[in-house]
PDB file of N, CA and C in Angstrom:
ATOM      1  N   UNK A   1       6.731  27.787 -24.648  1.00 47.00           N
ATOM      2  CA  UNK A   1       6.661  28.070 -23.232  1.00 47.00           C
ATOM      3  C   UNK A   1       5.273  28.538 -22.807  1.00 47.00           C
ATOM      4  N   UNK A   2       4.616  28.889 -23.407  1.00 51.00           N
ATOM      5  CA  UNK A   2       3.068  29.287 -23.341  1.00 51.00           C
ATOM      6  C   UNK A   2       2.303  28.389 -22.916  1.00 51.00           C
ATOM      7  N   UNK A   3       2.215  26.886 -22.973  1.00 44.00           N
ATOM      8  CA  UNK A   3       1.969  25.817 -22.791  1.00 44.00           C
ATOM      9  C   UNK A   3       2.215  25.651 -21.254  1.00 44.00           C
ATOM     10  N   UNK A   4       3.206  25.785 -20.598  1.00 44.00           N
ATOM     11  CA  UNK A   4       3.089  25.923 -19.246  1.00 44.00           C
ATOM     12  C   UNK A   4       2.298  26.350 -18.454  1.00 44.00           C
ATOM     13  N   UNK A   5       2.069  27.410 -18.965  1.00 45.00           N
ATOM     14  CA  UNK A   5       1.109  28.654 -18.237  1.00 45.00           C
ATOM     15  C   UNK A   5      -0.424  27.907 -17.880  1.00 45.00           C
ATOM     16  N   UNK A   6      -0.430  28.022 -19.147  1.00 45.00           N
ATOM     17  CA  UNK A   6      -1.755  27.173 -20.046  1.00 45.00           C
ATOM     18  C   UNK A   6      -2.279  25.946 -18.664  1.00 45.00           C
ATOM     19  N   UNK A   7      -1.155  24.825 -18.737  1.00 45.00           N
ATOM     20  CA  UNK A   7      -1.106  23.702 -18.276  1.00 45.00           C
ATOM     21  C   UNK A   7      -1.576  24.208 -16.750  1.00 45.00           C
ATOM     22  N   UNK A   8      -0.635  24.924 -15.967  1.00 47.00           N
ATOM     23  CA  UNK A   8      -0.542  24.950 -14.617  1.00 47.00           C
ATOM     24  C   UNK A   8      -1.939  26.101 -14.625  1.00 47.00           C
ATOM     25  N   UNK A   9      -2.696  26.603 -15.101  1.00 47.00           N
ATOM     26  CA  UNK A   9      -3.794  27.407 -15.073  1.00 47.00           C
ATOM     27  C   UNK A   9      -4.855  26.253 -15.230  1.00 47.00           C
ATOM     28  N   UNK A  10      -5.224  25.194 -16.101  1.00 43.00           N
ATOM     29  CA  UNK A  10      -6.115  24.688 -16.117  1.00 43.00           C
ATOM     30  C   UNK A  10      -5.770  23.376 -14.951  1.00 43.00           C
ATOM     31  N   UNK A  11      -4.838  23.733 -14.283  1.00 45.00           N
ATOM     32  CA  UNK A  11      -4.629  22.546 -12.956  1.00 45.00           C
ATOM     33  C   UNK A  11      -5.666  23.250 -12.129  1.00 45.00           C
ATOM     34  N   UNK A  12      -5.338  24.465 -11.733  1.00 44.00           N
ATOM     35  CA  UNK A  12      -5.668  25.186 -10.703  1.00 44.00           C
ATOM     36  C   UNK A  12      -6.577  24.934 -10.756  1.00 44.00           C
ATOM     37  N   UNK A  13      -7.787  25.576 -12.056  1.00 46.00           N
ATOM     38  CA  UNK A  13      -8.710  25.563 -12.101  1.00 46.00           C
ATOM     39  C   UNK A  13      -9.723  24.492 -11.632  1.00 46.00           C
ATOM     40  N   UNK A  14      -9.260  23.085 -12.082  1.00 43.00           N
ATOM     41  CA  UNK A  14      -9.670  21.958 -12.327  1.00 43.00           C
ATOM     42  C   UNK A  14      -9.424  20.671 -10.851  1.00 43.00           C
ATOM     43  N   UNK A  15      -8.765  21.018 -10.143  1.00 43.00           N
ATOM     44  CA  UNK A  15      -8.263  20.826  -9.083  1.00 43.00           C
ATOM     45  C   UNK A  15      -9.233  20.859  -7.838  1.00 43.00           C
ATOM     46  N   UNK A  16      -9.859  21.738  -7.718  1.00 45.00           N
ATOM     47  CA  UNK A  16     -10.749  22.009  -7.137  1.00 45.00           C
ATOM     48  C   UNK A  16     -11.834  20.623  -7.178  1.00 45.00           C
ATOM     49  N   UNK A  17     -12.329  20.932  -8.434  1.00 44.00           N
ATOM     50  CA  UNK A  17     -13.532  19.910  -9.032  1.00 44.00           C
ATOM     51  C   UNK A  17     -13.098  18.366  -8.489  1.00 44.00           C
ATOM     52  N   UNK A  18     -11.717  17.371  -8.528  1.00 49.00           N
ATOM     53  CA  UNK A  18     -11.321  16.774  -8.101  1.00 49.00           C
ATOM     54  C   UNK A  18     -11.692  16.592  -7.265  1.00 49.00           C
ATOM     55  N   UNK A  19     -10.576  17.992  -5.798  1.00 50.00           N
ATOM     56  CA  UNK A  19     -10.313  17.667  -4.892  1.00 50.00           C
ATOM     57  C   UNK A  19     -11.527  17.346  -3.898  1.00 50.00           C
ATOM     58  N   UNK A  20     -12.565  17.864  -3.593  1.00 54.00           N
ATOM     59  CA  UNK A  20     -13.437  18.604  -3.107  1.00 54.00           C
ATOM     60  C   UNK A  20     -15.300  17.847  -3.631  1.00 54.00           C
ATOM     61  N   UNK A  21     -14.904  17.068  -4.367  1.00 62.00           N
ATOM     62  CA  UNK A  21     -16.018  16.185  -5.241  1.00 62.00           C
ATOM     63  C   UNK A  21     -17.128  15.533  -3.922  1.00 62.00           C
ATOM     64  N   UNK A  22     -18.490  15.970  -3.676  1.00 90.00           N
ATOM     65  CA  UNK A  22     -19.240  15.084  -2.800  1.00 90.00           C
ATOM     66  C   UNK A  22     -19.428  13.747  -2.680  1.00 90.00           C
ATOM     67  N   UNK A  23     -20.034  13.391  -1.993  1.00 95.00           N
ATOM     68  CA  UNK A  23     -20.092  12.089  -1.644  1.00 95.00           C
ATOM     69  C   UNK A  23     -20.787  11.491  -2.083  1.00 95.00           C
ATOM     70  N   UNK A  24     -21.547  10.318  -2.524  1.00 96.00           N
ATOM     71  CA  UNK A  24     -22.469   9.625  -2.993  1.00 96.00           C
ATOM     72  C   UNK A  24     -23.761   9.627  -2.539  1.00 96.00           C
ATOM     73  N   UNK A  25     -25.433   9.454  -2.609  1.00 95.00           N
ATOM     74  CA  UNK A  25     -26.283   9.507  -1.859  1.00 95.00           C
ATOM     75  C   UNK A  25     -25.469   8.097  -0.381  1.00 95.00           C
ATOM     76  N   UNK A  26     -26.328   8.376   0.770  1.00 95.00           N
ATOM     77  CA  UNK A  26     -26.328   7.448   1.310  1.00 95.00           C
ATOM     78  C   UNK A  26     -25.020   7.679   2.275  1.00 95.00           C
ATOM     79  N   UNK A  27     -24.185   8.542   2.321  1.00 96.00           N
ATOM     80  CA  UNK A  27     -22.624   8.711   2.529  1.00 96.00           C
ATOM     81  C   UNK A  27     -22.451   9.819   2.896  1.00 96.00           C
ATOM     82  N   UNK A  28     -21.360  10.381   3.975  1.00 95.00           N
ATOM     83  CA  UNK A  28     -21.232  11.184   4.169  1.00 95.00           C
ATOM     84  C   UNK A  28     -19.913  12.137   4.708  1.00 95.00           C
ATOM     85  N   UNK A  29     -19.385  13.291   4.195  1.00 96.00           N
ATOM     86  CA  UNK A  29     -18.143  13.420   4.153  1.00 96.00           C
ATOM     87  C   UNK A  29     -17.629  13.425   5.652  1.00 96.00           C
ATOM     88  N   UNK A  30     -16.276  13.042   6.015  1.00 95.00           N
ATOM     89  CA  UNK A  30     -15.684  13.036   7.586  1.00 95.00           C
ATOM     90  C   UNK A  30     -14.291  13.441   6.978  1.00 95.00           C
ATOM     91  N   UNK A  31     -14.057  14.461   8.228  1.00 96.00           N
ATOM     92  CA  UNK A  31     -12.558  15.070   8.015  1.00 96.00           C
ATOM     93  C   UNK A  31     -12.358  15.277   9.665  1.00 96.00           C
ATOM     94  N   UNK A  32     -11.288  14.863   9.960  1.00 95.00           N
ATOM     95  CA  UNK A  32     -10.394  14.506  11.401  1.00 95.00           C
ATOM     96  C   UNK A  32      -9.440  15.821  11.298  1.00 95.00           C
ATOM     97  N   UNK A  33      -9.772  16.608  12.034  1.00 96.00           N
ATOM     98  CA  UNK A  33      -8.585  17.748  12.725  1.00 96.00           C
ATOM     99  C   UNK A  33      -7.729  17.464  13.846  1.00 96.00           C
ATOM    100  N   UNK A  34      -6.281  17.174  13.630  1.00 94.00           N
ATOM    101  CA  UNK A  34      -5.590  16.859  14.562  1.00 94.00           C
ATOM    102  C   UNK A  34      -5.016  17.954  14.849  1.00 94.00           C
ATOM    103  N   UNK A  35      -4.794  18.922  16.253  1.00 95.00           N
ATOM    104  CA  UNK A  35      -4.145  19.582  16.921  1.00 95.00           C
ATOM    105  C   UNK A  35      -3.297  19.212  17.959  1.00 95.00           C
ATOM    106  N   UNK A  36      -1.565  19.304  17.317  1.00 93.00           N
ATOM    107  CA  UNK A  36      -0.693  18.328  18.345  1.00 93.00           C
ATOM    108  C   UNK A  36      -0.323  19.505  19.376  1.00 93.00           C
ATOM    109  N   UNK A  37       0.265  19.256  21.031  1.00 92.00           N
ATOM    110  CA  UNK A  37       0.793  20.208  21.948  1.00 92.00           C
ATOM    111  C   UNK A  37       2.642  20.086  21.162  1.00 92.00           C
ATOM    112  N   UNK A  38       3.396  20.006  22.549  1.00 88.00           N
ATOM    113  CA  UNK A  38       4.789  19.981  22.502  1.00 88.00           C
ATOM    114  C   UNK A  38       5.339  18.788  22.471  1.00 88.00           C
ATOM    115  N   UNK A  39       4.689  17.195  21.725  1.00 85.00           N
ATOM    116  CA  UNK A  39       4.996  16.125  21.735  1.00 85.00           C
ATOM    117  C   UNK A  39       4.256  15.853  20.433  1.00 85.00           C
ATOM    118  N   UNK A  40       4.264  16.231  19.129  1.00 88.00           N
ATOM    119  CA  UNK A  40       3.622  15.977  18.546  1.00 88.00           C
ATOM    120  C   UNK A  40       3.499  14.308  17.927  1.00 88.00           C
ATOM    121  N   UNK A  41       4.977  14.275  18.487  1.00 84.00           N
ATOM    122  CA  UNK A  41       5.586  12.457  17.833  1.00 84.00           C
ATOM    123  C   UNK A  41       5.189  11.573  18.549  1.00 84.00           C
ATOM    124  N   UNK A  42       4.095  11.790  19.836  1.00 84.00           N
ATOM    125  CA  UNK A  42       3.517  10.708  20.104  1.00 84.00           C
ATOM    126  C   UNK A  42       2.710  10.854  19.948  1.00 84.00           C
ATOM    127  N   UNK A  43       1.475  11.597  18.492  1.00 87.00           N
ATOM    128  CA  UNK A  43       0.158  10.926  18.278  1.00 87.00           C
ATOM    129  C   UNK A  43       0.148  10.062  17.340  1.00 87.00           C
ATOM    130  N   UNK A  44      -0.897   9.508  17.737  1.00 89.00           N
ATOM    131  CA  UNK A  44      -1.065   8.347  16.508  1.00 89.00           C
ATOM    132  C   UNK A  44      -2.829   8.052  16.744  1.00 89.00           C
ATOM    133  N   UNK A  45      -3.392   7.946  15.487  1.00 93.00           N
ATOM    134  CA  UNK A  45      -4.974   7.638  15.360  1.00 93.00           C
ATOM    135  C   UNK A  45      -5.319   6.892  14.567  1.00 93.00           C
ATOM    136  N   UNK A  46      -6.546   6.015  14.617  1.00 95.00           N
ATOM    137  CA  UNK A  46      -6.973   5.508  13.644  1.00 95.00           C
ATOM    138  C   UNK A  46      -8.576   5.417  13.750  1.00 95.00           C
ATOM    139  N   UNK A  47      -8.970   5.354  12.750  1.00 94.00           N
ATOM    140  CA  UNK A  47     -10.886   5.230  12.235  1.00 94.00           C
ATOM    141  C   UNK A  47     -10.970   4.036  12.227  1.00 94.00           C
ATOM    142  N   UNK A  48     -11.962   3.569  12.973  1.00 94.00           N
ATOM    143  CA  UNK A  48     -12.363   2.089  13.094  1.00 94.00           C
ATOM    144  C   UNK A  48     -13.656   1.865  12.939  1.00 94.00           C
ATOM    145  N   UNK A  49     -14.242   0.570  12.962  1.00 94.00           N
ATOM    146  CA  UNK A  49     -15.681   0.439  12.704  1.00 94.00           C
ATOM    147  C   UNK A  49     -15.669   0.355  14.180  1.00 94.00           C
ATOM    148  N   UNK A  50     -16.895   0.836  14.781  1.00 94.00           N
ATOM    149  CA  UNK A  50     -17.436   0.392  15.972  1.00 94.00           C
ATOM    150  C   UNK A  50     -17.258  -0.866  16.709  1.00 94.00           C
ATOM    151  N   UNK A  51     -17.033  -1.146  17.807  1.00 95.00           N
ATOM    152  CA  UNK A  51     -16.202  -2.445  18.853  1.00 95.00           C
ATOM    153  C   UNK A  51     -14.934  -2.936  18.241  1.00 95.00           C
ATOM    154  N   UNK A  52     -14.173  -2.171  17.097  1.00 96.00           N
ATOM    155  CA  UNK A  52     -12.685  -2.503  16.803  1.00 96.00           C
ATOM    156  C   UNK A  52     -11.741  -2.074  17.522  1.00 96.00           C
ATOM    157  N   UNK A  53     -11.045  -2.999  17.730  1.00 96.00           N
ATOM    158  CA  UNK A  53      -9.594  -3.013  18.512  1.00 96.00           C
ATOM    159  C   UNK A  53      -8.890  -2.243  17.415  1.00 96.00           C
ATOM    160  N   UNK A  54      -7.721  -1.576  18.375  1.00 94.00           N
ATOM    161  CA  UNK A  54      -6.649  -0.868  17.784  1.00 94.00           C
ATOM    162  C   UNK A  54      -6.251  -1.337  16.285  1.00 94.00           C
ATOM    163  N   UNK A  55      -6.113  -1.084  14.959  1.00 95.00           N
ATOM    164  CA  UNK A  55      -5.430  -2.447  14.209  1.00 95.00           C
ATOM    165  C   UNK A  55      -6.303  -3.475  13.412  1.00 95.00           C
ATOM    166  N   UNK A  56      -7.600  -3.574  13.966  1.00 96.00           N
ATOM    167  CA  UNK A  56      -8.377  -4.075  13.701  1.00 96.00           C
ATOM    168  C   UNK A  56      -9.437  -3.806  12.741  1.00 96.00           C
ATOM    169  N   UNK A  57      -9.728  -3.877  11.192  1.00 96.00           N
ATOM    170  CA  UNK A  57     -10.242  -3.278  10.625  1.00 96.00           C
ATOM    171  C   UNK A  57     -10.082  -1.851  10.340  1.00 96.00           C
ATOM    172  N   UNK A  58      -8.812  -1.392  10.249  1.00 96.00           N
ATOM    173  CA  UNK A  58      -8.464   0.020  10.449  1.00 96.00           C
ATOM    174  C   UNK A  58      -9.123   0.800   8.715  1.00 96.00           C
ATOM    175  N   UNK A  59      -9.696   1.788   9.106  1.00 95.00           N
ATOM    176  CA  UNK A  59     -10.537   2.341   7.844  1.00 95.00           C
ATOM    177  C   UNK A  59      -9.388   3.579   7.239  1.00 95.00           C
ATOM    178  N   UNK A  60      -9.116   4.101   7.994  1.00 94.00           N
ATOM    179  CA  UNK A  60      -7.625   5.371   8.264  1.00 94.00           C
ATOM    180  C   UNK A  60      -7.040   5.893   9.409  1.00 94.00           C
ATOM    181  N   UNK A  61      -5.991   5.864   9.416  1.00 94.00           N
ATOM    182  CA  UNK A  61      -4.770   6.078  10.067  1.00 94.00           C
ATOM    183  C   UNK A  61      -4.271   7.128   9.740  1.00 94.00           C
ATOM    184  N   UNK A  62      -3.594   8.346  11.017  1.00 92.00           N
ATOM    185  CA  UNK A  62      -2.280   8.891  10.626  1.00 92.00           C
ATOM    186  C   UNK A  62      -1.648   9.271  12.035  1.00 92.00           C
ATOM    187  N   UNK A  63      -0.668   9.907  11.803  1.00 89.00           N
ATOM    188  CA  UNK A  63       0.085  10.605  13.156  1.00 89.00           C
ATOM    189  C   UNK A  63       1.623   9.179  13.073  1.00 89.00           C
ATOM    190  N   UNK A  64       2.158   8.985  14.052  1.00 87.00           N
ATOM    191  CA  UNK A  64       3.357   8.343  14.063  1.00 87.00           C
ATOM    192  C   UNK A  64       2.521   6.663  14.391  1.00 87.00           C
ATOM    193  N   UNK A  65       3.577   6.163  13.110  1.00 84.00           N
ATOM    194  CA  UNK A  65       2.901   5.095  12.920  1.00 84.00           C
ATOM    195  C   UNK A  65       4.201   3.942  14.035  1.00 84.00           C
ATOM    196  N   UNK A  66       5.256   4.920  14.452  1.00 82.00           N
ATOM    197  CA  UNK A  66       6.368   3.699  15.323  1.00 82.00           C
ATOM    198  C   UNK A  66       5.365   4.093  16.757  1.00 82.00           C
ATOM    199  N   UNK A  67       4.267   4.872  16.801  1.00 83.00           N
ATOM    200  CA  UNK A  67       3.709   4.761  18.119  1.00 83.00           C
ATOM    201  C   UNK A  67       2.637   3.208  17.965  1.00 83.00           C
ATOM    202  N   UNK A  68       1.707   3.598  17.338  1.00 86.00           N
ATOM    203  CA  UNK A  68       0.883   2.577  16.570  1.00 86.00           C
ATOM    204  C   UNK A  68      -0.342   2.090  17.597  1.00 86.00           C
ATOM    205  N   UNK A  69      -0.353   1.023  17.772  1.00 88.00           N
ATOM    206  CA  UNK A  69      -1.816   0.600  18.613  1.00 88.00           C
ATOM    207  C   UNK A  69      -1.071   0.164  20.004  1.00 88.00           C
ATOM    208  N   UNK A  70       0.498  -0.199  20.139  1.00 81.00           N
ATOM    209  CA  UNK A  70       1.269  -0.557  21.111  1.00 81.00           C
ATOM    210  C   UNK A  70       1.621   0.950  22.278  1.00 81.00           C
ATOM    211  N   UNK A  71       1.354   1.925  21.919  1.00 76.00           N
ATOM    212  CA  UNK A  71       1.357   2.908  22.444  1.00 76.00           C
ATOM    213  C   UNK A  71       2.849   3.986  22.865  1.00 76.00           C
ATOM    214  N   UNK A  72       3.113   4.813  23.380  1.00 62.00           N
ATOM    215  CA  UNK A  72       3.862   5.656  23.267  1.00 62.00           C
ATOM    216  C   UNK A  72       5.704   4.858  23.988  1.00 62.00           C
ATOM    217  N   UNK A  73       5.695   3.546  23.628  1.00 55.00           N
ATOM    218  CA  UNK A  73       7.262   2.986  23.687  1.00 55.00           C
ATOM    219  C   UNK A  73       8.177   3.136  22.937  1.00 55.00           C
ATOM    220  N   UNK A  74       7.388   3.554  21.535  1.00 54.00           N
ATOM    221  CA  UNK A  74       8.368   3.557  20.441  1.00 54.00           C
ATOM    222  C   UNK A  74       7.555   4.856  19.936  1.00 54.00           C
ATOM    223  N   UNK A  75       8.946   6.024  20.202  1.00 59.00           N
ATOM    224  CA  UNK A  75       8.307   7.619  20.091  1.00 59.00           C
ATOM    225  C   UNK A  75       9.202   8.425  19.247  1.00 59.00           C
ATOM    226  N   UNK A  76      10.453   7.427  18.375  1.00 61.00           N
ATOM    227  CA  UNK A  76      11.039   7.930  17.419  1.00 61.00           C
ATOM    228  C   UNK A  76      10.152   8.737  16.458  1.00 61.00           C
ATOM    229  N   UNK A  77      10.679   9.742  15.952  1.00 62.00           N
ATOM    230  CA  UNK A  77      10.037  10.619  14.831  1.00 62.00           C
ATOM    231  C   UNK A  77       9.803   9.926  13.384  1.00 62.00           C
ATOM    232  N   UNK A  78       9.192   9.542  12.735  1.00 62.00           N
ATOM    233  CA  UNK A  78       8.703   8.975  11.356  1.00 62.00           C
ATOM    234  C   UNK A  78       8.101   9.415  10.626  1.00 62.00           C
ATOM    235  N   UNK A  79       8.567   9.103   9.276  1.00 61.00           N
ATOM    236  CA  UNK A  79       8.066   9.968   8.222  1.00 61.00           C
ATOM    237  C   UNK A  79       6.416   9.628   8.391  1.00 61.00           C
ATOM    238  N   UNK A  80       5.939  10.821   8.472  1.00 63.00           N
ATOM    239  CA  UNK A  80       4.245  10.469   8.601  1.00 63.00           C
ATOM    240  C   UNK A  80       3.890  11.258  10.144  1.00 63.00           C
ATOM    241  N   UNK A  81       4.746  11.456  10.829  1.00 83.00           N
ATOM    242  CA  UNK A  81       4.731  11.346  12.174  1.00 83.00           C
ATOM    243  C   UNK A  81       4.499  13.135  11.896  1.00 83.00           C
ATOM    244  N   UNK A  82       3.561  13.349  13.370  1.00 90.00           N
ATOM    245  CA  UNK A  82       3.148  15.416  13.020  1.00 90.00           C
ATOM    246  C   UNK A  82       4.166  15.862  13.916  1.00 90.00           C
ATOM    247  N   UNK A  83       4.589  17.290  13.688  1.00 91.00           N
ATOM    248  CA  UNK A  83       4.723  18.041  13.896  1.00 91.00           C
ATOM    249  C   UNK A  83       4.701  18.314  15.468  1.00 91.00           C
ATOM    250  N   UNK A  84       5.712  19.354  16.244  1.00 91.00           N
ATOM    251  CA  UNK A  84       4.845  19.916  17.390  1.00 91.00           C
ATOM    252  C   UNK A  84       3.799  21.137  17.224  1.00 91.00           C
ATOM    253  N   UNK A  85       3.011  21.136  18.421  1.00 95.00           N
ATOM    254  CA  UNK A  85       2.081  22.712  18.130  1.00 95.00           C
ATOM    255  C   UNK A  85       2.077  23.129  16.485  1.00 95.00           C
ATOM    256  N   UNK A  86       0.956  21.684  15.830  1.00 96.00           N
ATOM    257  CA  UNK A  86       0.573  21.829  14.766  1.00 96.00           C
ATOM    258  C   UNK A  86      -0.718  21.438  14.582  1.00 96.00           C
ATOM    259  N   UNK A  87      -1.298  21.915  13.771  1.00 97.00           N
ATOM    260  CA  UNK A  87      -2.976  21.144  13.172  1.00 97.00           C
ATOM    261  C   UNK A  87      -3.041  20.760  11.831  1.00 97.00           C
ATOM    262  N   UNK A  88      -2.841  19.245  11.674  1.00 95.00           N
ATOM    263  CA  UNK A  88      -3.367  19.177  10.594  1.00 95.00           C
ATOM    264  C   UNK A  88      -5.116  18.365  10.702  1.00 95.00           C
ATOM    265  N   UNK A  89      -5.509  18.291   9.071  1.00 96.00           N
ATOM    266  CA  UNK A  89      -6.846  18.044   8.584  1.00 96.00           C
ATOM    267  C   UNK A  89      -6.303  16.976   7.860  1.00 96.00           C
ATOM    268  N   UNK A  90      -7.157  15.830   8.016  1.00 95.00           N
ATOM    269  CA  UNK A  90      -7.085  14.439   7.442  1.00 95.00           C
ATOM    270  C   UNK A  90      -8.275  14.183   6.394  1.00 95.00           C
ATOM    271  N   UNK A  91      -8.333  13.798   5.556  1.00 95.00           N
ATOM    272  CA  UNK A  91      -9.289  13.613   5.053  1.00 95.00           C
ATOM    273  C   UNK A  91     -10.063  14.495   3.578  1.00 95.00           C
ATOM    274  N   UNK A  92     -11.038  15.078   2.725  1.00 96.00           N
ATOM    275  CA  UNK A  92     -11.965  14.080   3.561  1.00 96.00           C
ATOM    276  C   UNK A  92     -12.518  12.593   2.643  1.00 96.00           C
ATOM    277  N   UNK A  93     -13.201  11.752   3.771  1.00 95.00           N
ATOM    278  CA  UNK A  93     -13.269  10.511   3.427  1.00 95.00           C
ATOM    279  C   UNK A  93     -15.097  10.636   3.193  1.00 95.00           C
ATOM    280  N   UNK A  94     -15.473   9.343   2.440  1.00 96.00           N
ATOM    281  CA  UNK A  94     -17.095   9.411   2.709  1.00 96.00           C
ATOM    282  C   UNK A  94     -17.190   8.496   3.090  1.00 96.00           C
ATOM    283  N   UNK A  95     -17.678   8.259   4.240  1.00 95.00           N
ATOM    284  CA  UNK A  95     -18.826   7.173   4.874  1.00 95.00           C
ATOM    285  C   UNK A  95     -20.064   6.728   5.144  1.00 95.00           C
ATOM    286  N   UNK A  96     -20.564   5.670   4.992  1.00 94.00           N
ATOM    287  CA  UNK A  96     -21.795   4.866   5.138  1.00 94.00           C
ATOM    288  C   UNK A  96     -22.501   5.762   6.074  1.00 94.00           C
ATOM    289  N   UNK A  97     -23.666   6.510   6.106  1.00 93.00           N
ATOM    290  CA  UNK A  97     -24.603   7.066   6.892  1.00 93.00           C
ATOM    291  C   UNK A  97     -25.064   6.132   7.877  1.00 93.00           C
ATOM    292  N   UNK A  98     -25.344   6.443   9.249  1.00 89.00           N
ATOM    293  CA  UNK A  98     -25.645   4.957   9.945  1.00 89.00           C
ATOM    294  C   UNK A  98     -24.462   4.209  10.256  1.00 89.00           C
ATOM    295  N   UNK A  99     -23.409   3.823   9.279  1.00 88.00           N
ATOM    296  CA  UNK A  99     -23.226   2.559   9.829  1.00 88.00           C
ATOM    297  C   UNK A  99     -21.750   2.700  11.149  1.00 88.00           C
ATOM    298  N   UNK A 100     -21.409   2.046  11.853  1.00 84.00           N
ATOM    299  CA  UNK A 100     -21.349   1.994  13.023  1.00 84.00           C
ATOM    300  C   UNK A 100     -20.101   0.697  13.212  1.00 84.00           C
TER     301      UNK A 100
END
């Protein structure tokens, strides 16, 4: 049983180093803070390259995906879908410096 301890101590530790790892030269980290009101089940977002349509080249996505690029018609709750009067943090991702 010592082995547990062991195990879930060198997660902790090591977890970090993972989670949290910089970005490459050239790149740069992006993290999206979503703060929902009293409808949280109709957000929905996505990261696009520059002049992309909804859907279109989508880089990341989250919030309710039955809202989607068609907009707030379909406002059922889905797994994925936030919270009310919540904030979450997406990310983080690294991206191309510059690019657009």
């Amino acid at each position: 049983m010592r082995t547990l301890p062991f195990l879930a101590g060198t997660a902790l530790l090591t977890l970090p180093l993972i989670s949290f790892g910089q970005c490459p030269p050239g790149e740069v980290e992006v993290t999206i803070a979503a703060t929902t009101d009293n409808y949280g089940y109709e957000v929905y977002w996505e990261l696009l390259p520059s002049g992309n349509a909804c859907g279109n080249g989508t880089l990341f996505s989250g919030g309710n995906n039955a809202v989607g690029c068609n907009g707030a018609g379909a406002q059922n709750q889905t797994p994925g879908g936030y919270l009310n009067n919540t904030t979450y943090t997406e990310g983080p991702w690294c991206l191309t410096l510059g690019a657009s």
